[in-house]
PDB file of C-alpha atoms and ligand atoms in Angstrom:
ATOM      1  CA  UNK A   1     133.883-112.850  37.426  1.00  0.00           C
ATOM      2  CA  UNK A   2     130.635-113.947  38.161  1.00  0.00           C
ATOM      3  CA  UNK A   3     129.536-117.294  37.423  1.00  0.00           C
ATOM      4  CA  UNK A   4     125.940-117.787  35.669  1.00  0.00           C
ATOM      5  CA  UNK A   5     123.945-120.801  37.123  1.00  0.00           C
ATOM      6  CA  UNK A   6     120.505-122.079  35.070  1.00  0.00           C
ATOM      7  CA  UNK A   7     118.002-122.619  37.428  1.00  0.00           C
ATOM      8  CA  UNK A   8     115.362-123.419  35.036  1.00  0.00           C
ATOM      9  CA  UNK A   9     112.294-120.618  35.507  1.00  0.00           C
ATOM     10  CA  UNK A  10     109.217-123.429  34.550  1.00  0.00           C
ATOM     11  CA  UNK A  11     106.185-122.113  35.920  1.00  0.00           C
ATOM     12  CA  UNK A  12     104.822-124.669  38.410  1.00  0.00           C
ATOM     13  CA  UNK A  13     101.523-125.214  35.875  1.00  0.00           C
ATOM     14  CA  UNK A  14     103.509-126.135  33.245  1.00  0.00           C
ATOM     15  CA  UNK A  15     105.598-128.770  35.778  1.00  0.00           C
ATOM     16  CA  UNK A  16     102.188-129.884  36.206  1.00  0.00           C
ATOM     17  CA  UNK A  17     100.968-130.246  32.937  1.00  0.00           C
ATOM     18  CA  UNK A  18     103.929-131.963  32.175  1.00  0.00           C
ATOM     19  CA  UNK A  19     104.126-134.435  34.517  1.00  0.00           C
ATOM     20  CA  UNK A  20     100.038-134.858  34.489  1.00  0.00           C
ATOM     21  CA  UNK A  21      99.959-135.723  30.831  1.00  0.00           C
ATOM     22  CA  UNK A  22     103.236-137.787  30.791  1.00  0.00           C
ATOM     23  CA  UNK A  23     102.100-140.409  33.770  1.00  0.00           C
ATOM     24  CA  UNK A  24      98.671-140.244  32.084  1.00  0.00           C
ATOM     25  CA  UNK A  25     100.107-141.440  28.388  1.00  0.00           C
ATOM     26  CA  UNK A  26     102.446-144.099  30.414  1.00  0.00           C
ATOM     27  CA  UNK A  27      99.382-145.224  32.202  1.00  0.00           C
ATOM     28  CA  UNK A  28      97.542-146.393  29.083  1.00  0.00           C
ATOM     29  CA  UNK A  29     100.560-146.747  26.602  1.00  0.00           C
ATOM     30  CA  UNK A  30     103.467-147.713  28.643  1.00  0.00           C
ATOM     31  CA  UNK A  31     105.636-151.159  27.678  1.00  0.00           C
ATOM     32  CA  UNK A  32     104.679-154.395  30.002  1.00  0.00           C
ATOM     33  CA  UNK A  33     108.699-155.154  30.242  1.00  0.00           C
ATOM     34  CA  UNK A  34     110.068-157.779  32.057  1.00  0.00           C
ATOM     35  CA  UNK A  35     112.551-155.408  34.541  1.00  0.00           C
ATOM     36  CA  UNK A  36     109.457-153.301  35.198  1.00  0.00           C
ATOM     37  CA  UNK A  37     107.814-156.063  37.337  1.00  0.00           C
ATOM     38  CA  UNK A  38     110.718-155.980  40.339  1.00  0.00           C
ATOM     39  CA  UNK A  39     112.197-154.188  42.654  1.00  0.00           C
ATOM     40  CA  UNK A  40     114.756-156.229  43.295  1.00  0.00           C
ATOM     41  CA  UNK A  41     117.964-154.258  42.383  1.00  0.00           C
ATOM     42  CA  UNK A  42     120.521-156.779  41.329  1.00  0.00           C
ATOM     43  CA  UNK A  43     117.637-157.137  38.716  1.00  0.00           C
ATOM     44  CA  UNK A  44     116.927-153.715  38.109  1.00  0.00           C
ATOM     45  CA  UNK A  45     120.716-153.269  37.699  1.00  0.00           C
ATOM     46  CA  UNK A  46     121.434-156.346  35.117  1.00  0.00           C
ATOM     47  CA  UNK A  47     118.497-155.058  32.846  1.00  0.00           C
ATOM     48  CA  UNK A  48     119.815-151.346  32.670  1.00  0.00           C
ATOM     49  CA  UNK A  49     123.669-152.749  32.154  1.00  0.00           C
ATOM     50  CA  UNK A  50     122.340-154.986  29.214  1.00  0.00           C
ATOM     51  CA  UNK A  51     120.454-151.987  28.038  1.00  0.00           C
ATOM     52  CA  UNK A  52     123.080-149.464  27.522  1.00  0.00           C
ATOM     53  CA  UNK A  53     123.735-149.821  23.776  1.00  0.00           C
ATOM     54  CA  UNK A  54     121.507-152.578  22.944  1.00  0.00           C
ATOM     55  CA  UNK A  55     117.870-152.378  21.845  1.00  0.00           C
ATOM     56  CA  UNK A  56     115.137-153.561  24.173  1.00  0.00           C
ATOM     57  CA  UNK A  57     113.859-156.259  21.851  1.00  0.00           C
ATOM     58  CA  UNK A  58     117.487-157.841  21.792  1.00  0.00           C
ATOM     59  CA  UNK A  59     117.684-157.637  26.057  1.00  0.00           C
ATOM     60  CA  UNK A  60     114.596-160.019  26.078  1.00  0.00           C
ATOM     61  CA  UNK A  61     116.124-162.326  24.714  1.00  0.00           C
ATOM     62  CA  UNK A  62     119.309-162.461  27.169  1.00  0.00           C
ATOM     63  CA  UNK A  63     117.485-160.743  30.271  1.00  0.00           C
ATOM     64  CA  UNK A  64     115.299-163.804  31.545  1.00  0.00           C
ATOM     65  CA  UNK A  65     118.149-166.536  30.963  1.00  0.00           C
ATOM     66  CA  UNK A  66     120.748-164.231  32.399  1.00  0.00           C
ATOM     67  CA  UNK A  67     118.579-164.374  35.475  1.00  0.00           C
ATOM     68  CA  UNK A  68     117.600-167.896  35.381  1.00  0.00           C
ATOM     69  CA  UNK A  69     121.463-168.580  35.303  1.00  0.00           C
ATOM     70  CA  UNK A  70     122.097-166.307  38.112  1.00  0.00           C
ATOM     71  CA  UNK A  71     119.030-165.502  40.333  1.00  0.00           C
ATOM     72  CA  UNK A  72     120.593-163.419  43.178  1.00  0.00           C
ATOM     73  CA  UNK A  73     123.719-161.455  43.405  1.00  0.00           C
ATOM     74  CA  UNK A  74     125.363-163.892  45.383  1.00  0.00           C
ATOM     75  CA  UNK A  75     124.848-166.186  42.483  1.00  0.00           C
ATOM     76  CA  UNK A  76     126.438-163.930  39.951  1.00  0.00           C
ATOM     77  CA  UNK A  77     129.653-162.854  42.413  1.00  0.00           C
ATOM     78  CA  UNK A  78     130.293-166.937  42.822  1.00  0.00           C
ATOM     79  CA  UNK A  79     130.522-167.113  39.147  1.00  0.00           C
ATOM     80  CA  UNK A  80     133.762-167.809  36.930  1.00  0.00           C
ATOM     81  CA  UNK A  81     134.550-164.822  34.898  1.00  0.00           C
ATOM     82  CA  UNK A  82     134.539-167.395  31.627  1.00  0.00           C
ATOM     83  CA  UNK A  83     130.970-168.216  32.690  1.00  0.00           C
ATOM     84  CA  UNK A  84     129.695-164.640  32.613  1.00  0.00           C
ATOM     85  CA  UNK A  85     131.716-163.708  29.468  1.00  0.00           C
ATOM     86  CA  UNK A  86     129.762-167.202  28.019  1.00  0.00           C
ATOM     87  CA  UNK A  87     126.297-166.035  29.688  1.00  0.00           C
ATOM     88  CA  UNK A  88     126.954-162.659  27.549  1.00  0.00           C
ATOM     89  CA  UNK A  89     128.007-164.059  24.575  1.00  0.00           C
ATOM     90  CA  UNK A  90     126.271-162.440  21.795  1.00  0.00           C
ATOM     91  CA  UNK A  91     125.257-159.161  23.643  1.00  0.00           C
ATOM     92  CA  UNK A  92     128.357-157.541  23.135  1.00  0.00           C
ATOM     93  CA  UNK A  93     130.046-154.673  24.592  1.00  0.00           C
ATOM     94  CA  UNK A  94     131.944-157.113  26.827  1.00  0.00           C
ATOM     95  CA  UNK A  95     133.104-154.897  29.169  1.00  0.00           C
ATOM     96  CA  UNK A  96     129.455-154.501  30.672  1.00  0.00           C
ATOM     97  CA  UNK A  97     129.688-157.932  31.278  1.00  0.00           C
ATOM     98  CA  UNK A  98     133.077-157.638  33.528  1.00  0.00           C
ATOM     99  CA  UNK A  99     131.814-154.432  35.209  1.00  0.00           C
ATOM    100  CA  UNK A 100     128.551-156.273  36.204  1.00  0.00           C
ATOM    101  CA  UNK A 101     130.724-159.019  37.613  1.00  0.00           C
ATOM    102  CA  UNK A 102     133.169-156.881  39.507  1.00  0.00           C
ATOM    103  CA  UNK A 103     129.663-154.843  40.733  1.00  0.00           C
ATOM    104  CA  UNK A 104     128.456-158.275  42.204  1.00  0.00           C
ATOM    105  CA  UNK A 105     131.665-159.351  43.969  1.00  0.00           C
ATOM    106  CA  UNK A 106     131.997-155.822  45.387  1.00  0.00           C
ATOM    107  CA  UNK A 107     128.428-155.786  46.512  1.00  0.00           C
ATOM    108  CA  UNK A 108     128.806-158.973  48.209  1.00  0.00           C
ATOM    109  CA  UNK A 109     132.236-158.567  49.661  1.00  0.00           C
ATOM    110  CA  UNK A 110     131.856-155.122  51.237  1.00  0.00           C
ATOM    111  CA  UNK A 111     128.282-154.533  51.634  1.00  0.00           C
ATOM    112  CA  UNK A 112     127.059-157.956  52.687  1.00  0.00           C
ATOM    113  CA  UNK A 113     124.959-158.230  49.294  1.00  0.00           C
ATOM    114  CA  UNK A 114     122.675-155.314  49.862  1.00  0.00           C
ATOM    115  CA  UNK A 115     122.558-152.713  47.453  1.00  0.00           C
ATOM    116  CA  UNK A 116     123.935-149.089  48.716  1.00  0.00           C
ATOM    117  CA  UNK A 117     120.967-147.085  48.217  1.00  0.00           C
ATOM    118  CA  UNK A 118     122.120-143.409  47.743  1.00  0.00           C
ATOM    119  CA  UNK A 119     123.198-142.368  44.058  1.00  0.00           C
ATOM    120  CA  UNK A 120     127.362-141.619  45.343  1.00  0.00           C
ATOM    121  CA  UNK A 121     127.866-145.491  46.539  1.00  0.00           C
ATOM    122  CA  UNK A 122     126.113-146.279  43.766  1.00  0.00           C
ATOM    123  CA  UNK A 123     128.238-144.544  41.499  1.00  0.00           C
ATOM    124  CA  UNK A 124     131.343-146.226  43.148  1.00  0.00           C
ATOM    125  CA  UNK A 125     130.598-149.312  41.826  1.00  0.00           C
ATOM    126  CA  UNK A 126     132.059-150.695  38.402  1.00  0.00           C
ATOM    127  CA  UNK A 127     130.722-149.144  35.104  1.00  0.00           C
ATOM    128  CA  UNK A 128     127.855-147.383  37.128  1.00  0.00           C
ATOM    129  CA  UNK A 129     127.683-144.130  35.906  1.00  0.00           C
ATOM    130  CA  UNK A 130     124.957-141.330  37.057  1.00  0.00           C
ATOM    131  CA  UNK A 131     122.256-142.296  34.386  1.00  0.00           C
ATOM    132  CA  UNK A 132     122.588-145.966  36.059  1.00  0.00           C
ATOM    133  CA  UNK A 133     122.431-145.061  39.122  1.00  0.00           C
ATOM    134  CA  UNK A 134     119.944-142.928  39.268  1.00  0.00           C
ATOM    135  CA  UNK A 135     118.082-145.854  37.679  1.00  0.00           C
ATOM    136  CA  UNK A 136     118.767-148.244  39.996  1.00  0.00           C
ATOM    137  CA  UNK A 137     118.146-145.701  42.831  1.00  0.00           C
ATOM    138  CA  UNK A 138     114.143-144.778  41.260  1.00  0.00           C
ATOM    139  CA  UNK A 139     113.470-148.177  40.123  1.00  0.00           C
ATOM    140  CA  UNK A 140     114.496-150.297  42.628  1.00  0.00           C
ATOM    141  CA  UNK A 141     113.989-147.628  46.186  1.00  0.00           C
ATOM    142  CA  UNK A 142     111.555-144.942  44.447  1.00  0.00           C
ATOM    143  CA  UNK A 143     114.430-142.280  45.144  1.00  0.00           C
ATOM    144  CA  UNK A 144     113.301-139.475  43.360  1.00  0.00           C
ATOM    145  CA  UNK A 145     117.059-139.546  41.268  1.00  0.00           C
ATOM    146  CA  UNK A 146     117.256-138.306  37.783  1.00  0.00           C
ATOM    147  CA  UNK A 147     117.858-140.365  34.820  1.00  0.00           C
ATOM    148  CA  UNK A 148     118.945-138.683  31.323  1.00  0.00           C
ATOM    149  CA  UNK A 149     119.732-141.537  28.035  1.00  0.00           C
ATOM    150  CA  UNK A 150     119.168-141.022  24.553  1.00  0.00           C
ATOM    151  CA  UNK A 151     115.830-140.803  25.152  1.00  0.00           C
ATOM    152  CA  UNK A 152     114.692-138.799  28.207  1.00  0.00           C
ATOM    153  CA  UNK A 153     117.448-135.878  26.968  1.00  0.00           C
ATOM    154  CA  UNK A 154     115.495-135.942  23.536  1.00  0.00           C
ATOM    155  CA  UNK A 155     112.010-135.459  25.459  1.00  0.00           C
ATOM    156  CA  UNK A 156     113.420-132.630  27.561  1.00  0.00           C
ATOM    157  CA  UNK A 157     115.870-130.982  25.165  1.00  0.00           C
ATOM    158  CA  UNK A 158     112.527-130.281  22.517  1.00  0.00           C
ATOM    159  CA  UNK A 159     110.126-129.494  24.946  1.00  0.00           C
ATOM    160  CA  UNK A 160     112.174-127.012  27.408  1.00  0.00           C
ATOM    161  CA  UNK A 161     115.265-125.713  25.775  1.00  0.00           C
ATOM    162  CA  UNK A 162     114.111-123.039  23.698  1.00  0.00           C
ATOM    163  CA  UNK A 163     117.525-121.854  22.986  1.00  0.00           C
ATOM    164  CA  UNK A 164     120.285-124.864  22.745  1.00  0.00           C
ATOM    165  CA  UNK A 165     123.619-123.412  24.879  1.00  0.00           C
ATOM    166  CA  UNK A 166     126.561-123.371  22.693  1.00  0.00           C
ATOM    167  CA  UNK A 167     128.323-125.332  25.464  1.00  0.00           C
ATOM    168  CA  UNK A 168     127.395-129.273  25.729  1.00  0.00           C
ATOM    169  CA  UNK A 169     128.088-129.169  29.465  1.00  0.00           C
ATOM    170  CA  UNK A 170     125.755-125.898  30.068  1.00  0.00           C
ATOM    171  CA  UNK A 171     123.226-128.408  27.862  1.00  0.00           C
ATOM    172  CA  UNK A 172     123.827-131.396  30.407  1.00  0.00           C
ATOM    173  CA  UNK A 173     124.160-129.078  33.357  1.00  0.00           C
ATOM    174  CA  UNK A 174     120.619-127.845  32.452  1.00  0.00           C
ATOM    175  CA  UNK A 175     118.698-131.119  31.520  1.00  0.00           C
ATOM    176  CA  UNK A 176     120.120-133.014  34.468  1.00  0.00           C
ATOM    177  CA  UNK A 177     118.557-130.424  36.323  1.00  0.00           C
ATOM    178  CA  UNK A 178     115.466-130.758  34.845  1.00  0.00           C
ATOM    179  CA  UNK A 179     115.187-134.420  34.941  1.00  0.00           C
ATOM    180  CA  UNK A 180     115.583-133.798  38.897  1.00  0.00           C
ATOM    181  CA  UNK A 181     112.908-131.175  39.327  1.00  0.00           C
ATOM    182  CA  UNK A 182     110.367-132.584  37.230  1.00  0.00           C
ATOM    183  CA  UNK A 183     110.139-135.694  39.075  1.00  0.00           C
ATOM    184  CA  UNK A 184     106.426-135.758  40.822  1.00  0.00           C
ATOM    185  CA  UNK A 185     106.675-136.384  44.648  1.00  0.00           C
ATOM    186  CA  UNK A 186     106.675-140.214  45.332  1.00  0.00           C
ATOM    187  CA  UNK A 187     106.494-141.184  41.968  1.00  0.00           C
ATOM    188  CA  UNK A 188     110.050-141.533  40.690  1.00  0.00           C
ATOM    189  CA  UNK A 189     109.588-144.764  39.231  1.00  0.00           C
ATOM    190  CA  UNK A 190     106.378-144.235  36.700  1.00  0.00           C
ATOM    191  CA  UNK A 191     107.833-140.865  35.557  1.00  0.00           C
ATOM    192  CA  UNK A 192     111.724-142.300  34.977  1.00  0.00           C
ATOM    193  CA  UNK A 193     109.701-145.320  33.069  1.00  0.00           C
ATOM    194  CA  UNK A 194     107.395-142.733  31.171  1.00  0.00           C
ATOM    195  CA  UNK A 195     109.882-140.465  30.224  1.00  0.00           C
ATOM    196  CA  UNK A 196     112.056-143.568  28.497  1.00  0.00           C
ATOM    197  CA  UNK A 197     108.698-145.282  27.293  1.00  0.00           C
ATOM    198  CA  UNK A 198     107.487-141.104  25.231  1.00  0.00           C
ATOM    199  CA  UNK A 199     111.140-141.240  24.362  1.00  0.00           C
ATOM    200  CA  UNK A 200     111.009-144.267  22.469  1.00  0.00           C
ATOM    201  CA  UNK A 201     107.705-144.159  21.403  1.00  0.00           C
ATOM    202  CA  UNK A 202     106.440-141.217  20.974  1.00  0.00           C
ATOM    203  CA  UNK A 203     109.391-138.398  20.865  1.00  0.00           C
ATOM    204  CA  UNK A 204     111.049-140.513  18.239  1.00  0.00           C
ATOM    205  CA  UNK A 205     114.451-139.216  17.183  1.00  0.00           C
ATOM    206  CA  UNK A 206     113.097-139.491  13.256  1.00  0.00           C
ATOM    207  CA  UNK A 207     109.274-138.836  12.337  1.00  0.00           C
ATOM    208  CA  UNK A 208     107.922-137.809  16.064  1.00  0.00           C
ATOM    209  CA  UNK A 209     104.339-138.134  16.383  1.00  0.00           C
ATOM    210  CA  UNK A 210     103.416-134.658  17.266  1.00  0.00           C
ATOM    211  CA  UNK A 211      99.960-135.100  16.018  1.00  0.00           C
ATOM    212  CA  UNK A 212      99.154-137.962  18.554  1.00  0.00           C
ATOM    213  CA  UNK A 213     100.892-135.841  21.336  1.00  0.00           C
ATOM    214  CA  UNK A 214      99.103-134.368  24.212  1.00  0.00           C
ATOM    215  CA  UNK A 215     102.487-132.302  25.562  1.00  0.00           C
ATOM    216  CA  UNK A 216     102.233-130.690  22.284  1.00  0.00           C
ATOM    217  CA  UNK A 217     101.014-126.836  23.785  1.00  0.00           C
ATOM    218  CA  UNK A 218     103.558-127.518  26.001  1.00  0.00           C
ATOM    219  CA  UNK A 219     106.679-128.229  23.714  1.00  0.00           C
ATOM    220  CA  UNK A 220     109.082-126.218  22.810  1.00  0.00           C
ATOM    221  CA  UNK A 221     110.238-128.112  19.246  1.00  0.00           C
ATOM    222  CA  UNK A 222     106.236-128.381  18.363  1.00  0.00           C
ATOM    223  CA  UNK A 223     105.648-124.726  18.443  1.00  0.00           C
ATOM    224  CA  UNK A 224     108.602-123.940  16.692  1.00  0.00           C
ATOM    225  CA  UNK A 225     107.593-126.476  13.910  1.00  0.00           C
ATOM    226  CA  UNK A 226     104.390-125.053  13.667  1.00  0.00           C
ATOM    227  CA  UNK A 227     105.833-121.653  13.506  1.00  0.00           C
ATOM    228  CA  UNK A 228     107.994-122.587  10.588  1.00  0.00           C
ATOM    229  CA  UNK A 229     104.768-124.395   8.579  1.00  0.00           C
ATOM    230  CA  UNK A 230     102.847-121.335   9.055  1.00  0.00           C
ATOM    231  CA  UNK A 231     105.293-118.834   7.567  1.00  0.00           C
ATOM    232  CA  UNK A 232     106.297-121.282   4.981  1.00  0.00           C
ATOM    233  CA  UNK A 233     104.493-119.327   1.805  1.00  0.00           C
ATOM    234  CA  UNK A 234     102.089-122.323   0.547  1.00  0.00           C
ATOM    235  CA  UNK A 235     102.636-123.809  -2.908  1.00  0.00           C
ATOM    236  CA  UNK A 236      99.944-122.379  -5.338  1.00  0.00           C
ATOM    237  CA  UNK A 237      98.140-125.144  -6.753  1.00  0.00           C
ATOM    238  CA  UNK A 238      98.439-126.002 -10.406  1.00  0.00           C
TER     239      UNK A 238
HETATM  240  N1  ADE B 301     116.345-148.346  28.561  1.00  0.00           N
HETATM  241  C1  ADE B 301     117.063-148.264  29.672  1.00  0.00           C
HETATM  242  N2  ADE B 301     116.326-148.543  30.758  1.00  0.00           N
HETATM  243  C2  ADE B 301     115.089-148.828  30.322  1.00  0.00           C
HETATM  244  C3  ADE B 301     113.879-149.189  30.935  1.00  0.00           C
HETATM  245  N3  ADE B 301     113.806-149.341  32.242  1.00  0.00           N
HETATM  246  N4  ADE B 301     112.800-149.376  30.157  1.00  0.00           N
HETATM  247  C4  ADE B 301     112.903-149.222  28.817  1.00  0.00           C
HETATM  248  N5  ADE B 301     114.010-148.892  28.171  1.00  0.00           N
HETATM  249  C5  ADE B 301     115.102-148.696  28.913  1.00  0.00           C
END
């Protein structure tokens, strides 16, 4: 039986395009966010744990005091576990809350409070997954790691995947890929940010604004639409 891999065929001008246009919208649209001014990635890592099923507007709130409670990692591992589920208290999703804890004592305990770097220690830490990781890899060390949320797979699924796979996994298979080789030498961080930023701005799940949108040549979903609106027989006026 032979086994079918996707290596997505994207023309390197079209990479280019893409990733031209994208940094270019982030550059003059982008959100000035609090998580997005460090490096640091005990930060890094506390923003993207509070932002797994919780709006960004509600992690401002909690992000700063979090932080002003406990500043470094070594701060956060010394904790009580009543303290932490107190600091999280009205955030939810408790169980972020516990991993993050368990993430700080582990950091601490076994690598001397600095953060493993590549994206398989960083997945063996408590409730980091590969989206997380490959944050916390880009953002905080400019690894050029994928990231796929909500978001980013919207962006990619409508502008590459001209025909969905039946299969979710051949789906994931082929937009993790994607998110890895669109990634523009050295500049993991601005295009993991940008890619969110379109996502949630721009490439809205509900009433995208194609008209504003400079990727539209380039998208799959927008050609399509168009296709549809032009065969659509017009309504003869009354
Ligand atoms: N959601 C998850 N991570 C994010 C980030 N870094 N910026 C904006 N939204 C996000």
């Amino acid at each position: 039986m032979s086994v079918r891999t996707y290596r997505p065929r994207l023309a390197p001008k079209t990479v280019r395009a893409f990733q031209t246009r994208l940094l270019d919208w982030f550059k003059h649209h982008g959100r000035d966010l609090p998580w997005r001014s460090t490096r640091d990635p005990y930060k890094i890592l506390v923003s993207e744990i509070m932002l797994q099923q919780t709006q960004v507007d509600r992690v401002l709130d909690y992000y700063g005091r979090f932080l002003r409670e406990y500043p470094s990692i070594q701060d956060l591992a010394a904790a009580g576990r009543s303290a932490v589920r107190e600091s999280w208290d009205g955030l939810g999703y408790y169980a972020r809350a516990r991993h993050l804890h368990a993430t700080a004592r582990r950091v601490v305990k076994r690598h001397a409070g600095e953060f493993p770097r590549t994206l398989d220690q960083l997945m063996d830490l408590p409730g980091i997954g590969r989206y997380t990781a490959g944050a916390v890899a880009s953002f905080a060390f400019g690894e050029s790691a994928p990231i796929l949320d909500t978001n980013v797979r919207r962006v990619l699924t409508r502008v590459f995947v001209r025909r969905r796979p039946s299969r979710q996994a051949a789906l994931d298979r082929r937009l993790w890929m994607l998110a890895e080789l669109l990634i523009p030498c050295g500049k993991a961080w601005e295009f993991n940010q940008a890619l969110m930023d379109f996502g949630a701005l721009m490439c809205t799940a509900r009433n995208p604004r194609c008209s504003d949108c400079r990727l539209g040549e380039l998208c799959a979903w927008n050609q399509a639409q168009r296709a549809k609106s032009n065969s659509t027989p017009r309504r003869r006026r009354a």
